[in-house]
Tab-separated table of C-alpha atoms in Angstrom:
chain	number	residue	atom	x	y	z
A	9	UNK	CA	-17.910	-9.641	25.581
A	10	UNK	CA	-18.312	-8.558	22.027
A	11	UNK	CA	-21.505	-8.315	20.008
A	12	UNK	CA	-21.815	-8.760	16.200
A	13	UNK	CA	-24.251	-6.514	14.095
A	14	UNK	CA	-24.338	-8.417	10.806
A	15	UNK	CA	-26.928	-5.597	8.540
A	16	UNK	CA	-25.953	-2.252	8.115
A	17	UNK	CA	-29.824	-1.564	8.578
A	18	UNK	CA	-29.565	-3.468	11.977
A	19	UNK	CA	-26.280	-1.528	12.734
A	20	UNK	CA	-28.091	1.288	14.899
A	21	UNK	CA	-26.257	4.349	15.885
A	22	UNK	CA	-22.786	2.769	15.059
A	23	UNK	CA	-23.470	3.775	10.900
A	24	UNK	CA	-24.690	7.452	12.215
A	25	UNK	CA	-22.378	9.596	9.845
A	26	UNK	CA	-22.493	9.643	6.130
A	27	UNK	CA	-18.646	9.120	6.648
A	28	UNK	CA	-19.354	5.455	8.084
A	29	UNK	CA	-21.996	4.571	6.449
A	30	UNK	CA	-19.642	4.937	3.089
A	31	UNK	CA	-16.988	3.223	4.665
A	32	UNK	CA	-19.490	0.580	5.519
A	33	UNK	CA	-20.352	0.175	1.674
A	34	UNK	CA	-17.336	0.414	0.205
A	35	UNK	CA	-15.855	-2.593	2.347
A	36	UNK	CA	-19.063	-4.866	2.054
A	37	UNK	CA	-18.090	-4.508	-1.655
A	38	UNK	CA	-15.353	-7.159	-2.871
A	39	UNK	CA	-12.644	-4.916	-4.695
A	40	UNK	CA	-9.344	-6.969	-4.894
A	41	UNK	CA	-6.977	-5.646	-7.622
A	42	UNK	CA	-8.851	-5.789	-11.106
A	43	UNK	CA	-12.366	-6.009	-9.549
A	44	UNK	CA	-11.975	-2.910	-8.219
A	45	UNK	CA	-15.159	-1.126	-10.600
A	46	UNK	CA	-18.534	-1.977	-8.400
A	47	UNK	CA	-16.590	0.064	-5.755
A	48	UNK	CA	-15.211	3.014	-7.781
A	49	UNK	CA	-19.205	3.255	-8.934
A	50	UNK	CA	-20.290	3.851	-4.935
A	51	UNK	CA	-17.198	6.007	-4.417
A	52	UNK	CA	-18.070	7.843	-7.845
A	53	UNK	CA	-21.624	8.509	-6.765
A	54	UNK	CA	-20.644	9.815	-3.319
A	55	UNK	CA	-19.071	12.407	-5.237
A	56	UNK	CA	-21.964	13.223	-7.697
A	57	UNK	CA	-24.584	13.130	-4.486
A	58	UNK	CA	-22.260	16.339	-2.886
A	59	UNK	CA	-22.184	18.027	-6.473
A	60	UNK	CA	-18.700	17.521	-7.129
A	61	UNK	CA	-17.360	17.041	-10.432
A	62	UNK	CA	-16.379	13.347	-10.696
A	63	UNK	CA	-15.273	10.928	-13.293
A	64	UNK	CA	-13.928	7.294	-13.759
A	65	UNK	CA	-10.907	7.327	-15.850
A	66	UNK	CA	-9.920	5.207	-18.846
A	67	UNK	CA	-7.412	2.380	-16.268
A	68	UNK	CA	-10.701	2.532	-13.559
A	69	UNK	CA	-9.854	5.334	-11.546
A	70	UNK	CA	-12.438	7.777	-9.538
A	71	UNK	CA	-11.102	11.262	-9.885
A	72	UNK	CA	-12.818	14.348	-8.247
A	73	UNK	CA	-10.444	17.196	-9.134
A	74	UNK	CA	-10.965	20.487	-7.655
A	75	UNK	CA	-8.704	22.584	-5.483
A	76	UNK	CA	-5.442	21.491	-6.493
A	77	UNK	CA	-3.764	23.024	-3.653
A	78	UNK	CA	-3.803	19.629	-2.187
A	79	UNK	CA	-4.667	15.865	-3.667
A	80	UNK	CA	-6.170	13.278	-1.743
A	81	UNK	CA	-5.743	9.866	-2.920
A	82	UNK	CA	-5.935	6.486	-1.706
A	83	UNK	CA	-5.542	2.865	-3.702
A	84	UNK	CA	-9.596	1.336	-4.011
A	85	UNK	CA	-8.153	-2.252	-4.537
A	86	UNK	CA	-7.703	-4.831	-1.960
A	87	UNK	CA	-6.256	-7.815	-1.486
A	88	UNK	CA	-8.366	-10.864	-1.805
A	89	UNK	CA	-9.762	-12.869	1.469
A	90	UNK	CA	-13.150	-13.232	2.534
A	91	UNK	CA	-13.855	-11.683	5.909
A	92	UNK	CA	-17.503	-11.223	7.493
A	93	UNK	CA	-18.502	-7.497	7.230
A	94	UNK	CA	-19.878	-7.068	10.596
A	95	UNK	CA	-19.764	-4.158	13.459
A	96	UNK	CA	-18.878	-5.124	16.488
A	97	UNK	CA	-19.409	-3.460	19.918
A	98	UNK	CA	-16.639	-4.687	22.089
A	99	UNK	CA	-15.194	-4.896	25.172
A	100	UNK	CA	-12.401	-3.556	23.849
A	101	UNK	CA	-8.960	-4.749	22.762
A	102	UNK	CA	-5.459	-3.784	21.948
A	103	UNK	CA	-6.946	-2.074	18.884
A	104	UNK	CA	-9.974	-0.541	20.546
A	105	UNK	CA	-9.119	0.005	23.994
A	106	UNK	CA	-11.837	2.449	24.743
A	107	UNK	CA	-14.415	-0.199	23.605
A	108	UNK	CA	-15.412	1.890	20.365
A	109	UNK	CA	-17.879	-0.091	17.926
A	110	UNK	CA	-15.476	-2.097	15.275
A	111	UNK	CA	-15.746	-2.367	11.438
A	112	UNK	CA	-14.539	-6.049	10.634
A	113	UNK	CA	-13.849	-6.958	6.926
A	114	UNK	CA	-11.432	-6.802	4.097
A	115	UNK	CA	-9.957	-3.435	3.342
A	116	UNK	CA	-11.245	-2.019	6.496
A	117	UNK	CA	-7.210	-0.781	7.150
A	118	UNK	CA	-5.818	-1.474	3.663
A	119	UNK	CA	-6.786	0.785	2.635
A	120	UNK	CA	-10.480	1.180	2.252
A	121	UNK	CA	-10.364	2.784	5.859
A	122	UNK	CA	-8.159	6.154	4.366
A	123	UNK	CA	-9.982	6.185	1.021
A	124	UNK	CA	-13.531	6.750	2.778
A	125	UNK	CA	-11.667	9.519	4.934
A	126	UNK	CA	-10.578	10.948	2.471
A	127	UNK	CA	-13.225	11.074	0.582
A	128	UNK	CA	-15.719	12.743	3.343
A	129	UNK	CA	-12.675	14.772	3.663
A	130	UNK	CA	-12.516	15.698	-0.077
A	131	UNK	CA	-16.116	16.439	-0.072
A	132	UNK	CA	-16.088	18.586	3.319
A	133	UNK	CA	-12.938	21.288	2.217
A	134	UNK	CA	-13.670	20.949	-1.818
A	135	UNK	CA	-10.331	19.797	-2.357
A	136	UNK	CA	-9.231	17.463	-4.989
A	137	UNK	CA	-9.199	13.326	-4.808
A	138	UNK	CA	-8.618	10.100	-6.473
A	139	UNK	CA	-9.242	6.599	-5.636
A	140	UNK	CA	-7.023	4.886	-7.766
A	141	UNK	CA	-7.042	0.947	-9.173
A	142	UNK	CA	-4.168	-1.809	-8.669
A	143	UNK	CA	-1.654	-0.352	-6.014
A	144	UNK	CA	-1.586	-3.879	-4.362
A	145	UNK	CA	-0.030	-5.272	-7.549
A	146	UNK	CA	1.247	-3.648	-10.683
A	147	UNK	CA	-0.037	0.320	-9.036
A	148	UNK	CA	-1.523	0.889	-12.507
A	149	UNK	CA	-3.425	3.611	-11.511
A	150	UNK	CA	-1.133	5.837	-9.884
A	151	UNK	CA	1.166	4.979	-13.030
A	152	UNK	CA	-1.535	6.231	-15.087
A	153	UNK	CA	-2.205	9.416	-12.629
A	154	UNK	CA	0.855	10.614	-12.838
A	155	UNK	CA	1.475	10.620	-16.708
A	156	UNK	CA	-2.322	12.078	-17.394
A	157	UNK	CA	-2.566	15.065	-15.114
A	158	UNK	CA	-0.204	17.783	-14.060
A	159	UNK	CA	1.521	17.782	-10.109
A	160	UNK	CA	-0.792	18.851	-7.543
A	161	UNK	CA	0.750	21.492	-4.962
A	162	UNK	CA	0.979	19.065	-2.166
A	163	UNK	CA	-0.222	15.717	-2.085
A	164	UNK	CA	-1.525	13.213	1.118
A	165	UNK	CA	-1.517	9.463	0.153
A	166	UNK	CA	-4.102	7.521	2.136
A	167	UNK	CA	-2.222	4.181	3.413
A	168	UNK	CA	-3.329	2.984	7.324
A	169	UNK	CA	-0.742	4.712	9.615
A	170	UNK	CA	-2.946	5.674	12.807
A	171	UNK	CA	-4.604	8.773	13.124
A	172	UNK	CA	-1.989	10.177	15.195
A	173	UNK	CA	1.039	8.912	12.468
A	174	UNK	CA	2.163	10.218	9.785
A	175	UNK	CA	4.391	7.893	7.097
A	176	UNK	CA	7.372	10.089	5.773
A	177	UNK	CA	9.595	7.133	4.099
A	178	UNK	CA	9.093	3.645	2.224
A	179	UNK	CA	11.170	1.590	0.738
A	180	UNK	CA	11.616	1.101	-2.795
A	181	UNK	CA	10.462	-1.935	-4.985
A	182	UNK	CA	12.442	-4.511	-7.129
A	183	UNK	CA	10.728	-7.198	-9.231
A	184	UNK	CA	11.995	-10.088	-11.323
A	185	UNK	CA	11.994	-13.476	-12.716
A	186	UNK	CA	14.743	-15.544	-12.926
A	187	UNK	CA	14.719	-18.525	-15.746
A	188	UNK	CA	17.393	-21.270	-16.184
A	189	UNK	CA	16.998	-24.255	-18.260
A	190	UNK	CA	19.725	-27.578	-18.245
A	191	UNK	CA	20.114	-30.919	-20.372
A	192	UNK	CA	18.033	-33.576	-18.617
A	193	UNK	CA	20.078	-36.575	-17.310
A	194	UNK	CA	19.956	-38.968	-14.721
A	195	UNK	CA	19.686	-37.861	-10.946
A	196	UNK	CA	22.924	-39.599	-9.994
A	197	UNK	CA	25.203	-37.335	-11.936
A	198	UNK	CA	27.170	-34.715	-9.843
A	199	UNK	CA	26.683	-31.701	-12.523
A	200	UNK	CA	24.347	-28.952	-11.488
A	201	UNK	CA	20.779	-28.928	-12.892
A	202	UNK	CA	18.233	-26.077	-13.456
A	203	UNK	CA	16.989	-26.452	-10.125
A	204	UNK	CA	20.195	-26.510	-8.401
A	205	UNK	CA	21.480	-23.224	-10.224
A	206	UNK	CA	18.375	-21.690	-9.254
A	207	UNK	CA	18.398	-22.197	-5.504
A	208	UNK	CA	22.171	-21.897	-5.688
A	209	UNK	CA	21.818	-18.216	-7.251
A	210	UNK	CA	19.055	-17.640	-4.353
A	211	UNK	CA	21.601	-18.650	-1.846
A	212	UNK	CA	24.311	-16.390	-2.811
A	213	UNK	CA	21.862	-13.490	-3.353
A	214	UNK	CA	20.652	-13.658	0.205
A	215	UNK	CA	24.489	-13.771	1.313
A	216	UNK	CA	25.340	-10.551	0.043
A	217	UNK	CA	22.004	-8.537	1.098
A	218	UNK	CA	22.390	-9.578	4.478
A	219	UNK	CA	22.217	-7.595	7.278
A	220	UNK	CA	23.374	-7.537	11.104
A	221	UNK	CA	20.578	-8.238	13.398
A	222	UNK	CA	21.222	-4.631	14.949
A	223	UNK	CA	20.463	-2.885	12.037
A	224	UNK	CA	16.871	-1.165	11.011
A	225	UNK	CA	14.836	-3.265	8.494
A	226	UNK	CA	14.258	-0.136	6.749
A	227	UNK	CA	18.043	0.515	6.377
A	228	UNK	CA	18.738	-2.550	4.887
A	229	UNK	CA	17.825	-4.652	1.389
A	230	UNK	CA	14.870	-6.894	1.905
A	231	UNK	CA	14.346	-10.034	-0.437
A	232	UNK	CA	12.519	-12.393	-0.735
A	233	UNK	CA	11.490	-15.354	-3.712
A	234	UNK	CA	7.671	-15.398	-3.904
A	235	UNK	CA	7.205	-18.315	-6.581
A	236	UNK	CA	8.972	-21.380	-7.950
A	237	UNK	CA	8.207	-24.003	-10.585
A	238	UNK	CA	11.047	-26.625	-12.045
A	239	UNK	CA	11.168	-29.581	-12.807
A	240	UNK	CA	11.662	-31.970	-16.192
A	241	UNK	CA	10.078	-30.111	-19.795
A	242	UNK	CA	7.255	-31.759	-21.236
A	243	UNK	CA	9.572	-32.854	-23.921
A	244	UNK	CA	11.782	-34.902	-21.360
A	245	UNK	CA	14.795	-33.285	-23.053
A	246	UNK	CA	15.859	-30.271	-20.174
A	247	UNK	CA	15.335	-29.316	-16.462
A	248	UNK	CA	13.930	-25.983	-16.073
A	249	UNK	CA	13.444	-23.474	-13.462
A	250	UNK	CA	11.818	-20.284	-13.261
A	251	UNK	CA	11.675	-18.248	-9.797
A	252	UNK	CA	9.835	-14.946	-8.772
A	253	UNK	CA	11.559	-12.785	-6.454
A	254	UNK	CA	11.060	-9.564	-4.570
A	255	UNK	CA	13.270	-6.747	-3.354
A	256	UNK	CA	12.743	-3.688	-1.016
A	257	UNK	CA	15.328	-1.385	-1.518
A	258	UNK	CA	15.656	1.334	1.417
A	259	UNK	CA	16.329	5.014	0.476
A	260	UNK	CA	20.250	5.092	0.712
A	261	UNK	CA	20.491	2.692	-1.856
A	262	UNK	CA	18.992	2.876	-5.945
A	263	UNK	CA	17.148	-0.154	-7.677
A	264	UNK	CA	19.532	-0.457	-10.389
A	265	UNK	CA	22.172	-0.897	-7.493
A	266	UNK	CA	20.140	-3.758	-6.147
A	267	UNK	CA	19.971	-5.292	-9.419
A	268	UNK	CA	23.545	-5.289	-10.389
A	269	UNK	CA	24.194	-6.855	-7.363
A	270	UNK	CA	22.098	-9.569	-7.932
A	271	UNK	CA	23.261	-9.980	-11.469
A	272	UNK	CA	26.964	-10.503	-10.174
A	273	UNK	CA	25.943	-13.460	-8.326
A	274	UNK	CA	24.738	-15.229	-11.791
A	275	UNK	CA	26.825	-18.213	-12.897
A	276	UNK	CA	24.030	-20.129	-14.602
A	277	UNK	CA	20.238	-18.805	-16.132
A	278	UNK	CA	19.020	-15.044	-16.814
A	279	UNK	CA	17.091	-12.690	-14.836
A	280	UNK	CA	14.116	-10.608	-16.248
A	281	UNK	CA	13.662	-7.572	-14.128
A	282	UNK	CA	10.398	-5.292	-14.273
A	283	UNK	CA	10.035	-1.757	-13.868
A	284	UNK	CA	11.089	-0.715	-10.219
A	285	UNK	CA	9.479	1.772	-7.747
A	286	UNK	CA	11.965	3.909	-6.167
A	287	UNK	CA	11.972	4.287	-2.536
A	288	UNK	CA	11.165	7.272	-0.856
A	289	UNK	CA	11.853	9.424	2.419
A	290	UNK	CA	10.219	12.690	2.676
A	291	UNK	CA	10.960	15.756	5.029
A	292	UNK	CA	9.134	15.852	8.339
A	293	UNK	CA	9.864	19.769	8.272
A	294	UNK	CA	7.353	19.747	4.725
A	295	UNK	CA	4.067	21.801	4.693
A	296	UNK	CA	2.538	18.486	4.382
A	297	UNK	CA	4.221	16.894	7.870
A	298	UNK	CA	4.109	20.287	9.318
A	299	UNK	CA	0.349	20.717	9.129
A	300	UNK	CA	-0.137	16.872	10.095
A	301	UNK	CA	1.563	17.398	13.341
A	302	UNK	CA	-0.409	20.419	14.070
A	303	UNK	CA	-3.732	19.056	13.295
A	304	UNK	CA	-2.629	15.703	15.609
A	305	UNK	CA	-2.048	17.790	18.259
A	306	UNK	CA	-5.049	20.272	18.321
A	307	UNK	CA	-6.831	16.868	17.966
A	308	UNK	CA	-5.498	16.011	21.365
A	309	UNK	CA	-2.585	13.733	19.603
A	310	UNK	CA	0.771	13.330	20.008
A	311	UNK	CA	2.395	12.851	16.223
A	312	UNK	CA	4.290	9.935	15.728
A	313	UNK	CA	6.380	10.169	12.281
A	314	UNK	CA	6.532	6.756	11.411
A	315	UNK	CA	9.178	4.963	8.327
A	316	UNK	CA	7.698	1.405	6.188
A	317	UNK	CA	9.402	-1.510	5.066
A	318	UNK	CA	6.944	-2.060	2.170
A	319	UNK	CA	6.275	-0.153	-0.730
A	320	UNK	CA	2.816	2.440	-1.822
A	321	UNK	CA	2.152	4.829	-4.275
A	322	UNK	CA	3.241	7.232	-2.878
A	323	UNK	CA	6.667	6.286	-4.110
A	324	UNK	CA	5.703	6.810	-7.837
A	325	UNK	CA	4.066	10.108	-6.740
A	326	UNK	CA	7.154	11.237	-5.405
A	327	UNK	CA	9.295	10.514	-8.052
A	328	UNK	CA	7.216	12.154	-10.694
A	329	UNK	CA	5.979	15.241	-8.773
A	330	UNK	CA	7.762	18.476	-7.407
A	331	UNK	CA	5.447	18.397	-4.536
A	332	UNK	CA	5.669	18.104	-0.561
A	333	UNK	CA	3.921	15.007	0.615
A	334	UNK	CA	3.329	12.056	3.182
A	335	UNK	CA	1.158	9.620	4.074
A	336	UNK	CA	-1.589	9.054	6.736
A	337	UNK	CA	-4.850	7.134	7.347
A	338	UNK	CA	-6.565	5.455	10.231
A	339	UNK	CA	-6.026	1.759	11.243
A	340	UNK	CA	-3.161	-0.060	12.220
A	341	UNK	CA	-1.105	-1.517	9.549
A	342	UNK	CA	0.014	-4.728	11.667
A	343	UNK	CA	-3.355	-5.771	10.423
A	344	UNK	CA	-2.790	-4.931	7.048
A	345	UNK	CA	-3.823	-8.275	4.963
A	346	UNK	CA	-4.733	-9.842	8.419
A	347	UNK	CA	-7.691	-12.222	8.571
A	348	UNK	CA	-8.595	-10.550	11.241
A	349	UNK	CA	-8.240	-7.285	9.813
A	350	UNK	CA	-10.808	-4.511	11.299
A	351	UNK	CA	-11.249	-0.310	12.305
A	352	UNK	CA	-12.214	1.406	15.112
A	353	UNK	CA	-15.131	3.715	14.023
A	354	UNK	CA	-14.248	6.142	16.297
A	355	UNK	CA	-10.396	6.189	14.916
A	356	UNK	CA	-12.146	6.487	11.385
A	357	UNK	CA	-14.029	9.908	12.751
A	358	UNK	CA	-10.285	11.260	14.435
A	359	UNK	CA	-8.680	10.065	10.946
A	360	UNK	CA	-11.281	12.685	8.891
A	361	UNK	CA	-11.158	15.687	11.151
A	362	UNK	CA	-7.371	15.290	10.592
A	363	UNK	CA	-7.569	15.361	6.917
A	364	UNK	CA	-10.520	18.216	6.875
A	365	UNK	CA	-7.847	19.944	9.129
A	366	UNK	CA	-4.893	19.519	6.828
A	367	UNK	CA	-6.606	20.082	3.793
A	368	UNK	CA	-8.010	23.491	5.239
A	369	UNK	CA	-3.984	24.085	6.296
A	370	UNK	CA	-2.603	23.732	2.920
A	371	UNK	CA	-5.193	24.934	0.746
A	372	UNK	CA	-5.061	28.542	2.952
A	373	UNK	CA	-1.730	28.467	4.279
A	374	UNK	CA	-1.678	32.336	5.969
């Protein structure tokens, strides 16, 4: 039988690190892409209580730089949804099986979870950090990272993988909007409208992406139409019809091969594509995955190197830096976006004597 502490003054011994009791704030704070600022304010001033240089950065992000033998950085942003922040002592479940007190609420895994351990972490081994703004849309901040400071030496992105997995690949990112317009006319005639063109382009776009049922979702080209709107003009004089769509592109394949495919399939209407995000697939033999491992297991882990069909910054860090890297943070990602999204305090506490022990690794490597 679970019990709910509502009040992080009520919480008792569950908020008994600083670690937690950050984590605590930063996810009773609504921070959903664009509102991320309130947040990066308590993350900056965790910073400024240890004495560490910190700023906020023109696009919103909270950058601590110091060592540079390693970069910490997770994405402050969430998505939006309105879940009680509460800490529960349970019973346990498949996602506390030892019956560990529970942080429920929004970001508590994605990814507000691995920025507050890596922050404590930051702090503990004086390495250097950023929290940066928008990954869960247009990843404006890591954009902006990577064009206004030079390449760490290694770099650990914080996205929920379990504190005994590390993420070595993602797959890339494809955006665009496709836009058809036709003469208006009655319903009964046989020629094709706007409508029709659209979901007939859809169709034959699907076709050629798809995939035996054998093979690996990573392997293979996701997609996937995320808006639609047609219908008559306001005029009354044309049929229009204007579809988002998504595509994950895995690491054997290149964006602009994704998109040419898609543009073959055209007969009718235009597609506006936005800037992609490459996909990525890193070495497990790196420095980074090397000293992950060995931390996991001195932790009383056994690594698991773990591949994602989505998309992170980490992608953008990779193609603009000369620099080993992964991924890792506590909570499990099947509850990434969940409504019933929540972490494990004691996984939180396994997750940031990891990263201390990494960052220790890499910034003294003898």
């Amino acid at each position: 039988m679970a019990s709910a502490v509502d009040d992080a003054d009520d919480a008792g011994d569950a908020l008994d690190t600083e670690g937690r009791q950050l984590l605590y704030d930063l996810v009773s704070i609504p921070s959903p892409s664009g509102e991320e600022a309130e947040a990066a304010e308590r993350l900056a001033a965790f910073f400024a209580e240890h004495d560490r240089e910190v700023f906020v950065d023109e696009v919103g992000n909270v950058r601590a730089p110091a060592d540079d033998s390693v970069l910490l950085t997770s994405h402050v942003d969430t998505v939006p949804g309105d879940i009680p922040v509460r800490v529960e002592h349970d019973a346990g479940d498949e996602y506390s099986p030892d019956g560990d007190a529970v942080l429920w609420g929004r970001g508590s895994v994605d990814a507000t979870g691995p920025l507050a351990a890596m922050a404590v972490a930051a702090v503990e081994t004086g390495v250097s950090f950023a929290g940066v703004v928008g990954e869960e849309t247009d990843s404006r901040g890591a954009r902006f990272l990577v064009e206004d400071r030079e390449a760490p030496d290694a770099v650990v992105n914080g996205e929920p993988s379990g504190w005994d997995g590390v993420t070595l690949g993602y797959r890339g990112f494809l955006a665009g909007t496709y836009v058809a317009t036709s003469e208006s006319g009655h319903t009964s005639r046989p020629d094709p409208n706007a409508v029709e063109h659209a979901m007939n382009w859809w169709r034959r776009v699907e076709d050629s992406f798809e995939t035996e049922d054998y093979e690996p979702v990573f392997e293979g080209v996701t997609t996937k139409p995320v808006r639609f709107d047609g219908g008559l003009s306001a005029d009354g004089l044309s049929m229009e019809a204007t579809m988002d769509v998504q595509f994950r592109v895995p690491p054997e394949m290149e964006a602009a091969d994704v998109r040419e495919r898609a543009d073959a399939e055209l007969d009718a209407g235009t597609v506006h594509w936005e800037e992609p995000i490459p996909p990525v697939m890193t070495s497990p033999r790196s420095e980074v995955a090397t000293a992950f491992r060995g931390a996991i297991r001195r932790a009383g882990g056994d690594p698991r190197l773990l591949r994602k069909t989505g998309t992170a910054d980490v992608n953008l860090f990779a193609a603009a830096w000369d620099a080993p890297m992964a991924t890792y943070g506590p909570g499990d990602s099947d509850l990434d976006h969940a409504p019933n999204e929540r972490l494990p305090l004691a996984e939180f506490d396994r997750a940031v004597d990891v990263l201390c022990a990494v960052s220790e690794r890499l910034s003294d490597p003898a």
